PDB file of C-alpha atoms in Angstrom:
ATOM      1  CA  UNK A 421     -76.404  54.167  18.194  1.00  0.00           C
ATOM      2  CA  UNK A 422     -77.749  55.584  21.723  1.00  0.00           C
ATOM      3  CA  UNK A 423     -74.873  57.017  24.046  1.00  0.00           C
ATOM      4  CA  UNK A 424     -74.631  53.937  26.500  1.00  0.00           C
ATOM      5  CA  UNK A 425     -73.843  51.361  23.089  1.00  0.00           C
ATOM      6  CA  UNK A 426     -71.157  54.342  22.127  1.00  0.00           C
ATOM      7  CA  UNK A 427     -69.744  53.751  25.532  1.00  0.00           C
ATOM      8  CA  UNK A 428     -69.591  50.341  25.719  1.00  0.00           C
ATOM      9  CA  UNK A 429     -67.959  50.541  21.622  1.00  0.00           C
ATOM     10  CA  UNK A 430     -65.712  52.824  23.391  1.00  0.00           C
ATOM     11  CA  UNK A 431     -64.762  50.594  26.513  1.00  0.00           C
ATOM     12  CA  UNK A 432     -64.176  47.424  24.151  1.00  0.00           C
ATOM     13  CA  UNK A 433     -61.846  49.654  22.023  1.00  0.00           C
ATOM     14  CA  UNK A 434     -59.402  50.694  24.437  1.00  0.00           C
ATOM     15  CA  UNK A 435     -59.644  47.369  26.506  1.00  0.00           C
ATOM     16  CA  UNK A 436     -58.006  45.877  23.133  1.00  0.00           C
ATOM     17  CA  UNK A 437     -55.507  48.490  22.963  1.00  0.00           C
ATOM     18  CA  UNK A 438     -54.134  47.754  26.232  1.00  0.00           C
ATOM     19  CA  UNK A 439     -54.106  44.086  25.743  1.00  0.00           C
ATOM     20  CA  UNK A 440     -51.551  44.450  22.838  1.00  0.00           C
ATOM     21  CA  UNK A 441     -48.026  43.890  23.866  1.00  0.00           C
ATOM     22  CA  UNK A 442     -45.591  46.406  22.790  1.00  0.00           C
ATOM     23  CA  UNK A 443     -42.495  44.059  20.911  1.00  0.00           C
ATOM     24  CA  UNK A 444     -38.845  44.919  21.342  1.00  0.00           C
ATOM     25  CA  UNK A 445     -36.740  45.184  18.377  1.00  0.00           C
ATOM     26  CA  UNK A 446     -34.866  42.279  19.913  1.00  0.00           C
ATOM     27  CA  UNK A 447     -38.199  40.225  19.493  1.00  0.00           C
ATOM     28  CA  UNK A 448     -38.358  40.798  15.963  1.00  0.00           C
ATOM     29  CA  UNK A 449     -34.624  39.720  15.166  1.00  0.00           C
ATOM     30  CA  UNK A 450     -35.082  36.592  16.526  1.00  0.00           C
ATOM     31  CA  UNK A 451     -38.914  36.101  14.807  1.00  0.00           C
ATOM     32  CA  UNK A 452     -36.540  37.124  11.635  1.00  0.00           C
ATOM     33  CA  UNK A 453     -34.201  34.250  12.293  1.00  0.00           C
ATOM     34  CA  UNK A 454     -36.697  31.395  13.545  1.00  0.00           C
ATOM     35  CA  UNK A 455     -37.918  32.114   9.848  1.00  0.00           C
ATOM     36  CA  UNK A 456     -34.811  32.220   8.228  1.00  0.00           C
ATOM     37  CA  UNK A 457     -34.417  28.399   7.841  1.00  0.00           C
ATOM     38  CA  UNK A 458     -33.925  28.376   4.469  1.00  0.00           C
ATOM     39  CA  UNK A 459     -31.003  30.712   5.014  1.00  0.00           C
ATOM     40  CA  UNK A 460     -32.988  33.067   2.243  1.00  0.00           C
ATOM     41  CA  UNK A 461     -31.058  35.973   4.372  1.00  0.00           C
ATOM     42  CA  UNK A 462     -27.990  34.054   2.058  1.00  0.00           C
ATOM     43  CA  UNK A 463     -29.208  34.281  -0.805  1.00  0.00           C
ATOM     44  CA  UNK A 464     -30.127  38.102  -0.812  1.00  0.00           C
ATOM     45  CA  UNK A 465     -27.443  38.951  -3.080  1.00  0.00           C
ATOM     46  CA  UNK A 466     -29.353  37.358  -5.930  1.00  0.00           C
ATOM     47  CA  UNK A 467     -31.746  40.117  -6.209  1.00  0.00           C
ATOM     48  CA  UNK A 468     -31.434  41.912  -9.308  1.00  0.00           C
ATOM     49  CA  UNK A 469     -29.634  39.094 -11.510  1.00  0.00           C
ATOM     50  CA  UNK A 470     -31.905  36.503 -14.045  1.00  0.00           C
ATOM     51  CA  UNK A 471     -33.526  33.876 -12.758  1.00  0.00           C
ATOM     52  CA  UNK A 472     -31.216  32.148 -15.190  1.00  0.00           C
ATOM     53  CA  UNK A 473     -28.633  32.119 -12.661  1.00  0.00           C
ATOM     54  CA  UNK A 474     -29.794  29.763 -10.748  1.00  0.00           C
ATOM     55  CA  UNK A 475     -29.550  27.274 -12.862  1.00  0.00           C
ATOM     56  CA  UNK A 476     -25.502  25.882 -12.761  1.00  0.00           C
ATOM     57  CA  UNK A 477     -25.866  26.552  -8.720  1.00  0.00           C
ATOM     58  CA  UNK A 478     -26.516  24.207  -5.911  1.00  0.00           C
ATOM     59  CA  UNK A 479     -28.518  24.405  -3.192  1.00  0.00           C
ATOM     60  CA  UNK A 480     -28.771  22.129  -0.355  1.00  0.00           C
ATOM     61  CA  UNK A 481     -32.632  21.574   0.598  1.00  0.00           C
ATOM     62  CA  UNK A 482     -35.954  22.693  -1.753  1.00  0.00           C
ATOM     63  CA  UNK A 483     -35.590  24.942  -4.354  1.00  0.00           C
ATOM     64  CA  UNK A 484     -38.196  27.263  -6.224  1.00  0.00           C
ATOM     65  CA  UNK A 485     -37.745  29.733  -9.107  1.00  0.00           C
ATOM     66  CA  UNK A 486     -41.152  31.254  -9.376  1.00  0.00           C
ATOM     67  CA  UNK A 487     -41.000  33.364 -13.299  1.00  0.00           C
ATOM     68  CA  UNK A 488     -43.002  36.372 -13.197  1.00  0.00           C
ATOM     69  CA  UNK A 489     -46.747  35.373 -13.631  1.00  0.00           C
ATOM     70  CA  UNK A 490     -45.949  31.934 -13.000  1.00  0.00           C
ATOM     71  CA  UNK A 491     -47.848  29.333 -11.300  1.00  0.00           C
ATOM     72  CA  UNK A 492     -47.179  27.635  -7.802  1.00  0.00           C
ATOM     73  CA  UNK A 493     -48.580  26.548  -5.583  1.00  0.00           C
ATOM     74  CA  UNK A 494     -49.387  27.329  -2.154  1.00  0.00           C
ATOM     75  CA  UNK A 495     -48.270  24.869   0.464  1.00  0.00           C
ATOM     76  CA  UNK A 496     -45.914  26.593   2.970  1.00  0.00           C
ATOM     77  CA  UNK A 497     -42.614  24.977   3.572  1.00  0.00           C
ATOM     78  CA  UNK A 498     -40.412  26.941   5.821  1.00  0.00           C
ATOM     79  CA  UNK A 499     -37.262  24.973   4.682  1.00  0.00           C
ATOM     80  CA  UNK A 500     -37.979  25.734   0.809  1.00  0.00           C
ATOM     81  CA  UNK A 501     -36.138  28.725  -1.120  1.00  0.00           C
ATOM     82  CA  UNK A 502     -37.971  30.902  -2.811  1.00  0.00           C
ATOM     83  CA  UNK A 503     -36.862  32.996  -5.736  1.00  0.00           C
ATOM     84  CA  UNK A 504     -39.443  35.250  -6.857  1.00  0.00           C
ATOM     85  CA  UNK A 505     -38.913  37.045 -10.383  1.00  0.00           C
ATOM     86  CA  UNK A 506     -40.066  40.139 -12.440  1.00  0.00           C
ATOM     87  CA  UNK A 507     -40.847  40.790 -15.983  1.00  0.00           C
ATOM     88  CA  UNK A 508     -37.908  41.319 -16.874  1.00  0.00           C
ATOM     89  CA  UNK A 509     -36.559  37.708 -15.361  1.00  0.00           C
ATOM     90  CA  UNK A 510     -34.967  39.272 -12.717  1.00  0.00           C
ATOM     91  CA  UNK A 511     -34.929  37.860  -8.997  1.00  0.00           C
ATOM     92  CA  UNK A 512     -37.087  40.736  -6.665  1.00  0.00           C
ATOM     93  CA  UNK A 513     -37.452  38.683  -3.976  1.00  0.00           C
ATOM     94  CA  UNK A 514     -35.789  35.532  -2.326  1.00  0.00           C
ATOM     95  CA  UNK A 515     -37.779  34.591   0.646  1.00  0.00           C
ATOM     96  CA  UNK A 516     -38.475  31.026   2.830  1.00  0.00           C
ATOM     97  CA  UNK A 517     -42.006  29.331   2.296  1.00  0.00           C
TER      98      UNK A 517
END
């Protein structure tokens, strides 16, 4: 690459850079909560019990246990609960989508 295409490389570069906007913690707590609407921040003290427990409990929209290695699929549905679980048949994870 000659030294005016290094330049021009260069230029681009930093043009991006100061397009980005820098985001306020503030911005990211209410991102957090426009993607909450599952209320999965609820449900967070599942983590670490079986995925067995979820079975005598009701919930009031879509529900999904997903066993370790199991299949599902992949349509995103913000208002569905996901609970996501280990080897073990734990719950890691409990997440909207």
């Amino acid at each position: 690459m000659n030294y005016p295409g290094k330049a021009l490389l260069a230029a681009a570069v930093l043009t991006l850079a100061a397009c980005q906007s820098a985001s306020k913690p503030d911005d990211h707590a209410a991102a957090a909560a426009d993607n909450d609407q599952c209320r999965a921040s609820a449900y967070q003290g599942y983590i670490g019990k079986p995925l067995t427990s979820l079975e005598n409990q009701r919930f009031d929209g879509a529900v999904r246990a997903i066993p370790w290695n199991g299949a599902a699929t992949m349509d995103f549905n913000l208002h569905r609960l996901n609970f996501m679980g280990d080897k073990d048949g734990k719950i890691t994870q409990v997440y909207c989508g």
